[in-house]
């Protein structure tokens, strides 16, 4: 899906008078059409990317509490390192506060993502909150209906799965309930060297 827009300010009075008698829309439509036709040819001539097939499981999850660290801006090349550092810091806090962790895989909430940076919150599930200081905070994940997508493979190839999820949600007119989705890392790369066997659950809270 391509959205092409043109915005700008019309200076008073000449530009606005001009727009009254001459339609900027009609003048720009020809250029838009030529540009989109050229873009279409370039895209169709490029390598074909196969979109993975996604088949979610619908389920109800209870409320969860996580010890987490919010990262407003992380460079995509540093995501793995930041997540690892966050888990290390959270584990230290769990040990010093005597908090009780649940036997659940580590996870990470993702709020936004572009080609350069990501906004995210790595966390570990705990049984209850305690008073915390510093970067680690107790954050509630609201329970409710979710779609769980299963991904097998290395983390570098997750992006095409997210593209397929977005298409699935749009085609089925499904709306997200929260500003985040989250990944649950079922497999431990430290004990499973074969990345093709790494299992990740992707949870999408839905209305």
PDB file of N, CA, C and O in Angstrom, residues 105-180:
ATOM      1  N   UNK A 105       8.811 -17.541  30.146  1.00  0.00           N
ATOM      2  CA  UNK A 105       9.927 -17.079  29.309  1.00  0.00           C
ATOM      3  C   UNK A 105      10.108 -15.562  29.415  1.00  0.00           C
ATOM      4  O   UNK A 105       9.145 -14.840  29.688  1.00  0.00           O
ATOM      5  N   UNK A 106      11.326 -15.086  29.218  1.00  0.00           N
ATOM      6  CA  UNK A 106      11.529 -13.638  29.158  1.00  0.00           C
ATOM      7  C   UNK A 106      10.771 -13.059  27.972  1.00  0.00           C
ATOM      8  O   UNK A 106      10.498 -13.756  26.991  1.00  0.00           O
ATOM      9  N   UNK A 107      10.428 -11.795  28.087  1.00  0.00           N
ATOM     10  CA  UNK A 107       9.642 -11.185  27.018  1.00  0.00           C
ATOM     11  C   UNK A 107      10.119  -9.765  26.751  1.00  0.00           C
ATOM     12  O   UNK A 107      10.962  -9.217  27.453  1.00  0.00           O
ATOM     13  N   UNK A 108       9.545  -9.182  25.708  1.00  0.00           N
ATOM     14  CA  UNK A 108       9.847  -7.784  25.389  1.00  0.00           C
ATOM     15  C   UNK A 108       8.629  -7.180  24.706  1.00  0.00           C
ATOM     16  O   UNK A 108       8.105  -7.736  23.739  1.00  0.00           O
ATOM     17  N   UNK A 109       8.170  -6.043  25.235  1.00  0.00           N
ATOM     18  CA  UNK A 109       7.070  -5.306  24.637  1.00  0.00           C
ATOM     19  C   UNK A 109       7.634  -4.335  23.598  1.00  0.00           C
ATOM     20  O   UNK A 109       8.645  -3.663  23.855  1.00  0.00           O
ATOM     21  N   UNK A 110       6.963  -4.261  22.453  1.00  0.00           N
ATOM     22  CA  UNK A 110       7.388  -3.357  21.383  1.00  0.00           C
ATOM     23  C   UNK A 110       6.269  -2.363  21.096  1.00  0.00           C
ATOM     24  O   UNK A 110       5.137  -2.743  20.790  1.00  0.00           O
ATOM     25  N   UNK A 111       6.621  -1.069  21.193  1.00  0.00           N
ATOM     26  CA  UNK A 111       5.644  -0.003  21.001  1.00  0.00           C
ATOM     27  C   UNK A 111       5.692   0.579  19.587  1.00  0.00           C
ATOM     28  O   UNK A 111       4.657   0.883  19.007  1.00  0.00           O
ATOM     29  N   UNK A 112       6.873   0.769  19.074  1.00  0.00           N
ATOM     30  CA  UNK A 112       7.022   1.329  17.724  1.00  0.00           C
ATOM     31  C   UNK A 112       8.356   0.881  17.147  1.00  0.00           C
ATOM     32  O   UNK A 112       9.289   0.538  17.882  1.00  0.00           O
ATOM     33  N   UNK A 113       8.424   0.906  15.817  1.00  0.00           N
ATOM     34  CA  UNK A 113       9.614   0.405  15.135  1.00  0.00           C
ATOM     35  C   UNK A 113       9.698   1.052  13.761  1.00  0.00           C
ATOM     36  O   UNK A 113       8.694   1.192  13.067  1.00  0.00           O
ATOM     37  N   UNK A 114      10.899   1.485  13.385  1.00  0.00           N
ATOM     38  CA  UNK A 114      11.134   1.929  12.015  1.00  0.00           C
ATOM     39  C   UNK A 114      12.461   1.350  11.547  1.00  0.00           C
ATOM     40  O   UNK A 114      13.025   0.476  12.200  1.00  0.00           O
ATOM     41  N   UNK A 115      12.958   1.826  10.445  1.00  0.00           N
ATOM     42  CA  UNK A 115      14.180   1.232   9.882  1.00  0.00           C
ATOM     43  C   UNK A 115      15.415   1.495  10.725  1.00  0.00           C
ATOM     44  O   UNK A 115      16.419   0.803  10.591  1.00  0.00           O
ATOM     45  N   UNK A 116      15.347   2.488  11.603  1.00  0.00           N
ATOM     46  CA  UNK A 116      16.541   2.896  12.362  1.00  0.00           C
ATOM     47  C   UNK A 116      16.419   2.579  13.849  1.00  0.00           C
ATOM     48  O   UNK A 116      17.350   2.058  14.458  1.00  0.00           O
ATOM     49  N   UNK A 117      15.275   2.886  14.437  1.00  0.00           N
ATOM     50  CA  UNK A 117      15.151   2.777  15.892  1.00  0.00           C
ATOM     51  C   UNK A 117      13.880   2.028  16.305  1.00  0.00           C
ATOM     52  O   UNK A 117      12.954   1.852  15.514  1.00  0.00           O
ATOM     53  N   UNK A 118      13.870   1.622  17.585  1.00  0.00           N
ATOM     54  CA  UNK A 118      12.745   0.895  18.168  1.00  0.00           C
ATOM     55  C   UNK A 118      12.480   1.419  19.574  1.00  0.00           C
ATOM     56  O   UNK A 118      13.414   1.791  20.291  1.00  0.00           O
ATOM     57  N   UNK A 119      11.206   1.456  19.945  1.00  0.00           N
ATOM     58  CA  UNK A 119      10.799   1.792  21.316  1.00  0.00           C
ATOM     59  C   UNK A 119      10.308   0.503  21.965  1.00  0.00           C
ATOM     60  O   UNK A 119       9.379  -0.132  21.459  1.00  0.00           O
ATOM     61  N   UNK A 120      10.922   0.115  23.092  1.00  0.00           N
ATOM     62  CA  UNK A 120      10.646  -1.226  23.612  1.00  0.00           C
ATOM     63  C   UNK A 120      10.787  -1.294  25.127  1.00  0.00           C
ATOM     64  O   UNK A 120      11.342  -0.392  25.764  1.00  0.00           O
ATOM     65  N   UNK A 121      10.269  -2.410  25.688  1.00  0.00           N
ATOM     66  CA  UNK A 121      10.324  -2.627  27.125  1.00  0.00           C
ATOM     67  C   UNK A 121      10.615  -4.107  27.397  1.00  0.00           C
ATOM     68  O   UNK A 121       9.697  -4.938  27.441  1.00  0.00           O
ATOM     69  N   UNK A 122      11.881  -4.508  27.591  1.00  0.00           N
ATOM     70  CA  UNK A 122      12.187  -5.887  27.984  1.00  0.00           C
ATOM     71  C   UNK A 122      11.752  -6.128  29.425  1.00  0.00           C
ATOM     72  O   UNK A 122      11.831  -5.222  30.267  1.00  0.00           O
ATOM     73  N   UNK A 123      11.292  -7.354  29.714  1.00  0.00           N
ATOM     74  CA  UNK A 123      10.845  -7.617  31.074  1.00  0.00           C
ATOM     75  C   UNK A 123      10.830  -9.092  31.431  1.00  0.00           C
ATOM     76  O   UNK A 123      10.918  -9.970  30.564  1.00  0.00           O
ATOM     77  N   UNK A 124      10.712  -9.359  32.728  1.00  0.00           N
ATOM     78  CA  UNK A 124      10.587 -10.707  33.277  1.00  0.00           C
ATOM     79  C   UNK A 124       9.335 -10.754  34.142  1.00  0.00           C
ATOM     80  O   UNK A 124       9.067  -9.826  34.926  1.00  0.00           O
ATOM     81  N   UNK A 125       8.577 -11.826  34.015  1.00  0.00           N
ATOM     82  CA  UNK A 125       7.306 -11.948  34.729  1.00  0.00           C
ATOM     83  C   UNK A 125       7.566 -12.285  36.198  1.00  0.00           C
ATOM     84  O   UNK A 125       8.362 -13.176  36.510  1.00  0.00           O
ATOM     85  N   UNK A 126       6.871 -11.562  37.086  1.00  0.00           N
ATOM     86  CA  UNK A 126       7.021 -11.774  38.533  1.00  0.00           C
ATOM     87  C   UNK A 126       5.643 -11.979  39.152  1.00  0.00           C
ATOM     88  O   UNK A 126       4.611 -11.692  38.549  1.00  0.00           O
ATOM     89  N   UNK A 127       5.642 -12.470  40.409  1.00  0.00           N
ATOM     90  CA  UNK A 127       4.369 -12.776  41.079  1.00  0.00           C
ATOM     91  C   UNK A 127       3.726 -11.551  41.714  1.00  0.00           C
ATOM     92  O   UNK A 127       2.523 -11.525  41.936  1.00  0.00           O
ATOM     93  N   UNK A 128       4.526 -10.548  42.021  1.00  0.00           N
ATOM     94  CA  UNK A 128       3.960  -9.348  42.645  1.00  0.00           C
ATOM     95  C   UNK A 128       4.940  -8.197  42.610  1.00  0.00           C
ATOM     96  O   UNK A 128       6.142  -8.388  42.394  1.00  0.00           O
ATOM     97  N   UNK A 129       4.412  -6.986  42.797  1.00  0.00           N
ATOM     98  CA  UNK A 129       5.258  -5.791  42.760  1.00  0.00           C
ATOM     99  C   UNK A 129       5.843  -5.489  44.141  1.00  0.00           C
ATOM    100  O   UNK A 129       5.243  -5.816  45.167  1.00  0.00           O
ATOM    101  N   UNK A 130       7.001  -4.863  44.126  1.00  0.00           N
ATOM    102  CA  UNK A 130       7.632  -4.357  45.344  1.00  0.00           C
ATOM    103  C   UNK A 130       8.137  -2.955  45.031  1.00  0.00           C
ATOM    104  O   UNK A 130       8.166  -2.531  43.877  1.00  0.00           O
ATOM    105  N   UNK A 131       8.513  -2.208  46.049  1.00  0.00           N
ATOM    106  CA  UNK A 131       9.048  -0.857  45.848  1.00  0.00           C
ATOM    107  C   UNK A 131      10.385  -0.950  45.111  1.00  0.00           C
ATOM    108  O   UNK A 131      11.275  -1.709  45.503  1.00  0.00           O
ATOM    109  N   UNK A 132      10.507  -0.205  44.038  1.00  0.00           N
ATOM    110  CA  UNK A 132      11.701  -0.256  43.203  1.00  0.00           C
ATOM    111  C   UNK A 132      12.291   1.136  43.011  1.00  0.00           C
ATOM    112  O   UNK A 132      11.572   2.135  43.035  1.00  0.00           O
ATOM    113  N   UNK A 133      13.597   1.172  42.817  1.00  0.00           N
ATOM    114  CA  UNK A 133      14.301   2.417  42.510  1.00  0.00           C
ATOM    115  C   UNK A 133      15.121   2.216  41.242  1.00  0.00           C
ATOM    116  O   UNK A 133      15.469   1.097  40.888  1.00  0.00           O
ATOM    117  N   UNK A 134      15.441   3.305  40.574  1.00  0.00           N
ATOM    118  CA  UNK A 134      16.274   3.213  39.380  1.00  0.00           C
ATOM    119  C   UNK A 134      15.453   2.961  38.122  1.00  0.00           C
ATOM    120  O   UNK A 134      14.261   3.276  38.048  1.00  0.00           O
ATOM    121  N   UNK A 135      16.093   2.344  37.149  1.00  0.00           N
ATOM    122  CA  UNK A 135      15.457   2.150  35.840  1.00  0.00           C
ATOM    123  C   UNK A 135      14.426   1.027  35.827  1.00  0.00           C
ATOM    124  O   UNK A 135      13.522   1.023  34.999  1.00  0.00           O
ATOM    125  N   UNK A 136      14.579   0.067  36.710  1.00  0.00           N
ATOM    126  CA  UNK A 136      13.662  -1.080  36.705  1.00  0.00           C
ATOM    127  C   UNK A 136      12.349  -0.678  37.367  1.00  0.00           C
ATOM    128  O   UNK A 136      12.334  -0.100  38.454  1.00  0.00           O
ATOM    129  N   UNK A 137      11.229  -0.980  36.715  1.00  0.00           N
ATOM    130  CA  UNK A 137       9.917  -0.671  37.254  1.00  0.00           C
ATOM    131  C   UNK A 137       8.994  -1.864  37.098  1.00  0.00           C
ATOM    132  O   UNK A 137       9.201  -2.725  36.236  1.00  0.00           O
ATOM    133  N   UNK A 138       7.977  -1.908  37.933  1.00  0.00           N
ATOM    134  CA  UNK A 138       6.974  -2.959  37.840  1.00  0.00           C
ATOM    135  C   UNK A 138       5.863  -2.469  36.912  1.00  0.00           C
ATOM    136  O   UNK A 138       5.244  -1.433  37.157  1.00  0.00           O
ATOM    137  N   UNK A 139       5.624  -3.222  35.850  1.00  0.00           N
ATOM    138  CA  UNK A 139       4.681  -2.791  34.815  1.00  0.00           C
ATOM    139  C   UNK A 139       3.597  -3.843  34.640  1.00  0.00           C
ATOM    140  O   UNK A 139       3.886  -5.039  34.544  1.00  0.00           O
ATOM    141  N   UNK A 140       2.325  -3.424  34.585  1.00  0.00           N
ATOM    142  CA  UNK A 140       1.237  -4.397  34.404  1.00  0.00           C
ATOM    143  C   UNK A 140       0.905  -4.620  32.930  1.00  0.00           C
ATOM    144  O   UNK A 140       0.716  -3.664  32.172  1.00  0.00           O
ATOM    145  N   UNK A 141       0.841  -5.864  32.517  1.00  0.00           N
ATOM    146  CA  UNK A 141       0.322  -6.224  31.196  1.00  0.00           C
ATOM    147  C   UNK A 141      -1.133  -6.629  31.405  1.00  0.00           C
ATOM    148  O   UNK A 141      -1.427  -7.597  32.095  1.00  0.00           O
ATOM    149  N   UNK A 142      -2.043  -5.871  30.808  1.00  0.00           N
ATOM    150  CA  UNK A 142      -3.467  -6.112  31.016  1.00  0.00           C
ATOM    151  C   UNK A 142      -3.901  -7.423  30.367  1.00  0.00           C
ATOM    152  O   UNK A 142      -3.539  -7.722  29.237  1.00  0.00           O
ATOM    153  N   UNK A 143      -4.679  -8.187  31.103  1.00  0.00           N
ATOM    154  CA  UNK A 143      -5.205  -9.424  30.567  1.00  0.00           C
ATOM    155  C   UNK A 143      -6.325  -9.164  29.568  1.00  0.00           C
ATOM    156  O   UNK A 143      -6.818  -8.044  29.426  1.00  0.00           O
ATOM    157  N   UNK A 144      -6.715 -10.218  28.875  1.00  0.00           N
ATOM    158  CA  UNK A 144      -7.776 -10.092  27.890  1.00  0.00           C
ATOM    159  C   UNK A 144      -7.493 -10.954  26.678  1.00  0.00           C
ATOM    160  O   UNK A 144      -6.611 -11.817  26.690  1.00  0.00           O
ATOM    161  N   UNK A 145      -8.251 -10.697  25.620  1.00  0.00           N
ATOM    162  CA  UNK A 145      -8.111 -11.506  24.412  1.00  0.00           C
ATOM    163  C   UNK A 145      -6.851 -11.126  23.639  1.00  0.00           C
ATOM    164  O   UNK A 145      -6.545  -9.942  23.458  1.00  0.00           O
ATOM    165  N   UNK A 146      -6.118 -12.130  23.199  1.00  0.00           N
ATOM    166  CA  UNK A 146      -4.913 -11.916  22.400  1.00  0.00           C
ATOM    167  C   UNK A 146      -4.902 -12.905  21.234  1.00  0.00           C
ATOM    168  O   UNK A 146      -5.544 -13.953  21.289  1.00  0.00           O
ATOM    169  N   UNK A 147      -4.165 -12.544  20.219  1.00  0.00           N
ATOM    170  CA  UNK A 147      -3.818 -13.479  19.160  1.00  0.00           C
ATOM    171  C   UNK A 147      -2.355 -13.849  19.353  1.00  0.00           C
ATOM    172  O   UNK A 147      -1.502 -12.967  19.472  1.00  0.00           O
ATOM    173  N   UNK A 148      -2.075 -15.145  19.388  1.00  0.00           N
ATOM    174  CA  UNK A 148      -0.688 -15.593  19.556  1.00  0.00           C
ATOM    175  C   UNK A 148      -0.195 -16.211  18.251  1.00  0.00           C
ATOM    176  O   UNK A 148      -0.755 -17.186  17.754  1.00  0.00           O
ATOM    177  N   UNK A 149       0.856 -15.604  17.714  1.00  0.00           N
ATOM    178  CA  UNK A 149       1.486 -16.097  16.494  1.00  0.00           C
ATOM    179  C   UNK A 149       2.789 -16.803  16.880  1.00  0.00           C
ATOM    180  O   UNK A 149       3.544 -16.307  17.719  1.00  0.00           O
ATOM    181  N   UNK A 150       3.057 -17.937  16.262  1.00  0.00           N
ATOM    182  CA  UNK A 150       4.273 -18.706  16.545  1.00  0.00           C
ATOM    183  C   UNK A 150       5.271 -18.501  15.423  1.00  0.00           C
ATOM    184  O   UNK A 150       4.950 -18.664  14.244  1.00  0.00           O
ATOM    185  N   UNK A 151       6.502 -18.136  15.815  1.00  0.00           N
ATOM    186  CA  UNK A 151       7.575 -17.920  14.845  1.00  0.00           C
ATOM    187  C   UNK A 151       8.733 -18.849  15.171  1.00  0.00           C
ATOM    188  O   UNK A 151       9.149 -18.957  16.330  1.00  0.00           O
ATOM    189  N   UNK A 152       9.268 -19.508  14.159  1.00  0.00           N
ATOM    190  CA  UNK A 152      10.459 -20.340  14.302  1.00  0.00           C
ATOM    191  C   UNK A 152      11.570 -19.759  13.450  1.00  0.00           C
ATOM    192  O   UNK A 152      11.397 -19.563  12.243  1.00  0.00           O
ATOM    193  N   UNK A 153      12.718 -19.506  14.069  1.00  0.00           N
ATOM    194  CA  UNK A 153      13.849 -18.994  13.300  1.00  0.00           C
ATOM    195  C   UNK A 153      14.607 -17.916  14.049  1.00  0.00           C
ATOM    196  O   UNK A 153      14.265 -17.540  15.174  1.00  0.00           O
ATOM    197  N   UNK A 154      15.662 -17.421  13.397  1.00  0.00           N
ATOM    198  CA  UNK A 154      16.490 -16.375  13.986  1.00  0.00           C
ATOM    199  C   UNK A 154      15.746 -15.054  14.052  1.00  0.00           C
ATOM    200  O   UNK A 154      14.842 -14.781  13.260  1.00  0.00           O
ATOM    201  N   UNK A 155      16.153 -14.223  14.999  1.00  0.00           N
ATOM    202  CA  UNK A 155      15.450 -12.975  15.239  1.00  0.00           C
ATOM    203  C   UNK A 155      15.600 -11.974  14.085  1.00  0.00           C
ATOM    204  O   UNK A 155      14.752 -11.099  13.909  1.00  0.00           O
ATOM    205  N   UNK A 156      16.650 -12.121  13.287  1.00  0.00           N
ATOM    206  CA  UNK A 156      16.879 -11.174  12.190  1.00  0.00           C
ATOM    207  C   UNK A 156      15.806 -11.265  11.116  1.00  0.00           C
ATOM    208  O   UNK A 156      15.635 -10.321  10.337  1.00  0.00           O
ATOM    209  N   UNK A 157      15.071 -12.377  11.066  1.00  0.00           N
ATOM    210  CA  UNK A 157      14.063 -12.572  10.007  1.00  0.00           C
ATOM    211  C   UNK A 157      12.637 -12.343  10.492  1.00  0.00           C
ATOM    212  O   UNK A 157      11.677 -12.709   9.809  1.00  0.00           O
ATOM    213  N   UNK A 158      12.483 -11.721  11.646  1.00  0.00           N
ATOM    214  CA  UNK A 158      11.150 -11.521  12.214  1.00  0.00           C
ATOM    215  C   UNK A 158      10.322 -10.482  11.460  1.00  0.00           C
ATOM    216  O   UNK A 158       9.095 -10.522  11.481  1.00  0.00           O
ATOM    217  N   UNK A 159      10.985  -9.564  10.785  1.00  0.00           N
ATOM    218  CA  UNK A 159      10.268  -8.423  10.206  1.00  0.00           C
ATOM    219  C   UNK A 159       9.206  -8.850   9.189  1.00  0.00           C
ATOM    220  O   UNK A 159       8.100  -8.304   9.170  1.00  0.00           O
ATOM    221  N   UNK A 160       9.527  -9.842   8.351  1.00  0.00           N
ATOM    222  CA  UNK A 160       8.548 -10.280   7.362  1.00  0.00           C
ATOM    223  C   UNK A 160       7.334 -10.915   8.038  1.00  0.00           C
ATOM    224  O   UNK A 160       6.207 -10.832   7.529  1.00  0.00           O
ATOM    225  N   UNK A 161       7.546 -11.549   9.196  1.00  0.00           N
ATOM    226  CA  UNK A 161       6.420 -12.118   9.945  1.00  0.00           C
ATOM    227  C   UNK A 161       5.511 -11.001  10.458  1.00  0.00           C
ATOM    228  O   UNK A 161       4.277 -11.120  10.415  1.00  0.00           O
ATOM    229  N   UNK A 162       6.096  -9.913  10.935  1.00  0.00           N
ATOM    230  CA  UNK A 162       5.286  -8.784  11.383  1.00  0.00           C
ATOM    231  C   UNK A 162       4.509  -8.168  10.219  1.00  0.00           C
ATOM    232  O   UNK A 162       3.362  -7.735  10.385  1.00  0.00           O
ATOM    233  N   UNK A 163       5.121  -8.114   9.041  1.00  0.00           N
ATOM    234  CA  UNK A 163       4.411  -7.610   7.857  1.00  0.00           C
ATOM    235  C   UNK A 163       3.192  -8.493   7.572  1.00  0.00           C
ATOM    236  O   UNK A 163       2.099  -7.994   7.272  1.00  0.00           O
ATOM    237  N   UNK A 164       3.392  -9.813   7.669  1.00  0.00           N
ATOM    238  CA  UNK A 164       2.287 -10.746   7.428  1.00  0.00           C
ATOM    239  C   UNK A 164       1.205 -10.600   8.499  1.00  0.00           C
ATOM    240  O   UNK A 164       0.006 -10.708   8.196  1.00  0.00           O
ATOM    241  N   UNK A 165       1.604 -10.352   9.746  1.00  0.00           N
ATOM    242  CA  UNK A 165       0.628 -10.148  10.816  1.00  0.00           C
ATOM    243  C   UNK A 165      -0.201  -8.899  10.557  1.00  0.00           C
ATOM    244  O   UNK A 165      -1.430  -8.896  10.726  1.00  0.00           O
ATOM    245  N   UNK A 166       0.460  -7.816  10.140  1.00  0.00           N
ATOM    246  CA  UNK A 166      -0.263  -6.574   9.846  1.00  0.00           C
ATOM    247  C   UNK A 166      -1.295  -6.797   8.733  1.00  0.00           C
ATOM    248  O   UNK A 166      -2.424  -6.292   8.804  1.00  0.00           O
ATOM    249  N   UNK A 167      -0.904  -7.551   7.707  1.00  0.00           N
ATOM    250  CA  UNK A 167      -1.826  -7.846   6.605  1.00  0.00           C
ATOM    251  C   UNK A 167      -2.998  -8.692   7.111  1.00  0.00           C
ATOM    252  O   UNK A 167      -4.162  -8.453   6.761  1.00  0.00           O
ATOM    253  N   UNK A 168      -2.699  -9.682   7.954  1.00  0.00           N
ATOM    254  CA  UNK A 168      -3.748 -10.539   8.518  1.00  0.00           C
ATOM    255  C   UNK A 168      -4.756  -9.710   9.313  1.00  0.00           C
ATOM    256  O   UNK A 168      -5.983  -9.890   9.169  1.00  0.00           O
ATOM    257  N   UNK A 169      -4.270  -8.798  10.153  1.00  0.00           N
ATOM    258  CA  UNK A 169      -5.163  -7.974  10.968  1.00  0.00           C
ATOM    259  C   UNK A 169      -6.024  -7.070  10.086  1.00  0.00           C
ATOM    260  O   UNK A 169      -7.230  -6.911  10.325  1.00  0.00           O
ATOM    261  N   UNK A 170      -5.405  -6.493   9.072  1.00  0.00           N
ATOM    262  CA  UNK A 170      -6.147  -5.586   8.186  1.00  0.00           C
ATOM    263  C   UNK A 170      -7.213  -6.338   7.388  1.00  0.00           C
ATOM    264  O   UNK A 170      -8.358  -5.886   7.284  1.00  0.00           O
ATOM    265  N   UNK A 171      -6.835  -7.485   6.828  1.00  0.00           N
ATOM    266  CA  UNK A 171      -7.785  -8.244   6.006  1.00  0.00           C
ATOM    267  C   UNK A 171      -8.958  -8.768   6.824  1.00  0.00           C
ATOM    268  O   UNK A 171     -10.078  -8.897   6.313  1.00  0.00           O
ATOM    269  N   UNK A 172      -8.707  -9.072   8.099  1.00  0.00           N
ATOM    270  CA  UNK A 172      -9.770  -9.605   8.955  1.00  0.00           C
ATOM    271  C   UNK A 172     -10.429  -8.536   9.823  1.00  0.00           C
ATOM    272  O   UNK A 172     -11.219  -8.861  10.708  1.00  0.00           O
ATOM    273  N   UNK A 173     -10.065  -7.260   9.560  1.00  0.00           N
ATOM    274  CA  UNK A 173     -10.658  -6.122  10.275  1.00  0.00           C
ATOM    275  C   UNK A 173     -10.545  -6.291  11.796  1.00  0.00           C
ATOM    276  O   UNK A 173     -11.511  -6.088  12.546  1.00  0.00           O
ATOM    277  N   UNK A 174      -9.347  -6.686  12.224  1.00  0.00           N
ATOM    278  CA  UNK A 174      -9.064  -6.867  13.648  1.00  0.00           C
ATOM    279  C   UNK A 174      -8.267  -5.669  14.144  1.00  0.00           C
ATOM    280  O   UNK A 174      -7.293  -5.250  13.498  1.00  0.00           O
ATOM    281  N   UNK A 175      -8.678  -5.111  15.288  1.00  0.00           N
ATOM    282  CA  UNK A 175      -8.023  -3.918  15.820  1.00  0.00           C
ATOM    283  C   UNK A 175      -7.259  -4.247  17.099  1.00  0.00           C
ATOM    284  O   UNK A 175      -7.728  -5.018  17.943  1.00  0.00           O
ATOM    285  N   UNK A 176      -6.092  -3.641  17.244  1.00  0.00           N
ATOM    286  CA  UNK A 176      -5.277  -3.843  18.440  1.00  0.00           C
ATOM    287  C   UNK A 176      -5.908  -3.143  19.635  1.00  0.00           C
ATOM    288  O   UNK A 176      -6.507  -2.071  19.509  1.00  0.00           O
ATOM    289  N   UNK A 177      -5.740  -3.759  20.802  1.00  0.00           N
ATOM    290  CA  UNK A 177      -6.317  -3.234  22.033  1.00  0.00           C
ATOM    291  C   UNK A 177      -5.332  -2.365  22.801  1.00  0.00           C
ATOM    292  O   UNK A 177      -5.738  -1.486  23.576  1.00  0.00           O
ATOM    293  N   UNK A 178      -4.047  -2.601  22.611  1.00  0.00           N
ATOM    294  CA  UNK A 178      -3.021  -1.863  23.340  1.00  0.00           C
ATOM    295  C   UNK A 178      -2.053  -1.205  22.358  1.00  0.00           C
ATOM    296  O   UNK A 178      -2.075  -1.486  21.155  1.00  0.00           O
ATOM    297  N   UNK A 179      -1.209  -0.341  22.887  1.00  0.00           N
ATOM    298  CA  UNK A 179      -0.229   0.358  22.047  1.00  0.00           C
ATOM    299  C   UNK A 179       1.011  -0.491  21.800  1.00  0.00           C
ATOM    300  O   UNK A 179       1.958  -0.032  21.169  1.00  0.00           O
ATOM    301  N   UNK A 180       1.004  -1.720  22.301  1.00  0.00           N
ATOM    302  CA  UNK A 180       2.172  -2.582  22.159  1.00  0.00           C
ATOM    303  C   UNK A 180       1.760  -3.987  21.761  1.00  0.00           C
ATOM    304  O   UNK A 180       0.622  -4.412  21.955  1.00  0.00           O
TER     305      UNK A 180
END
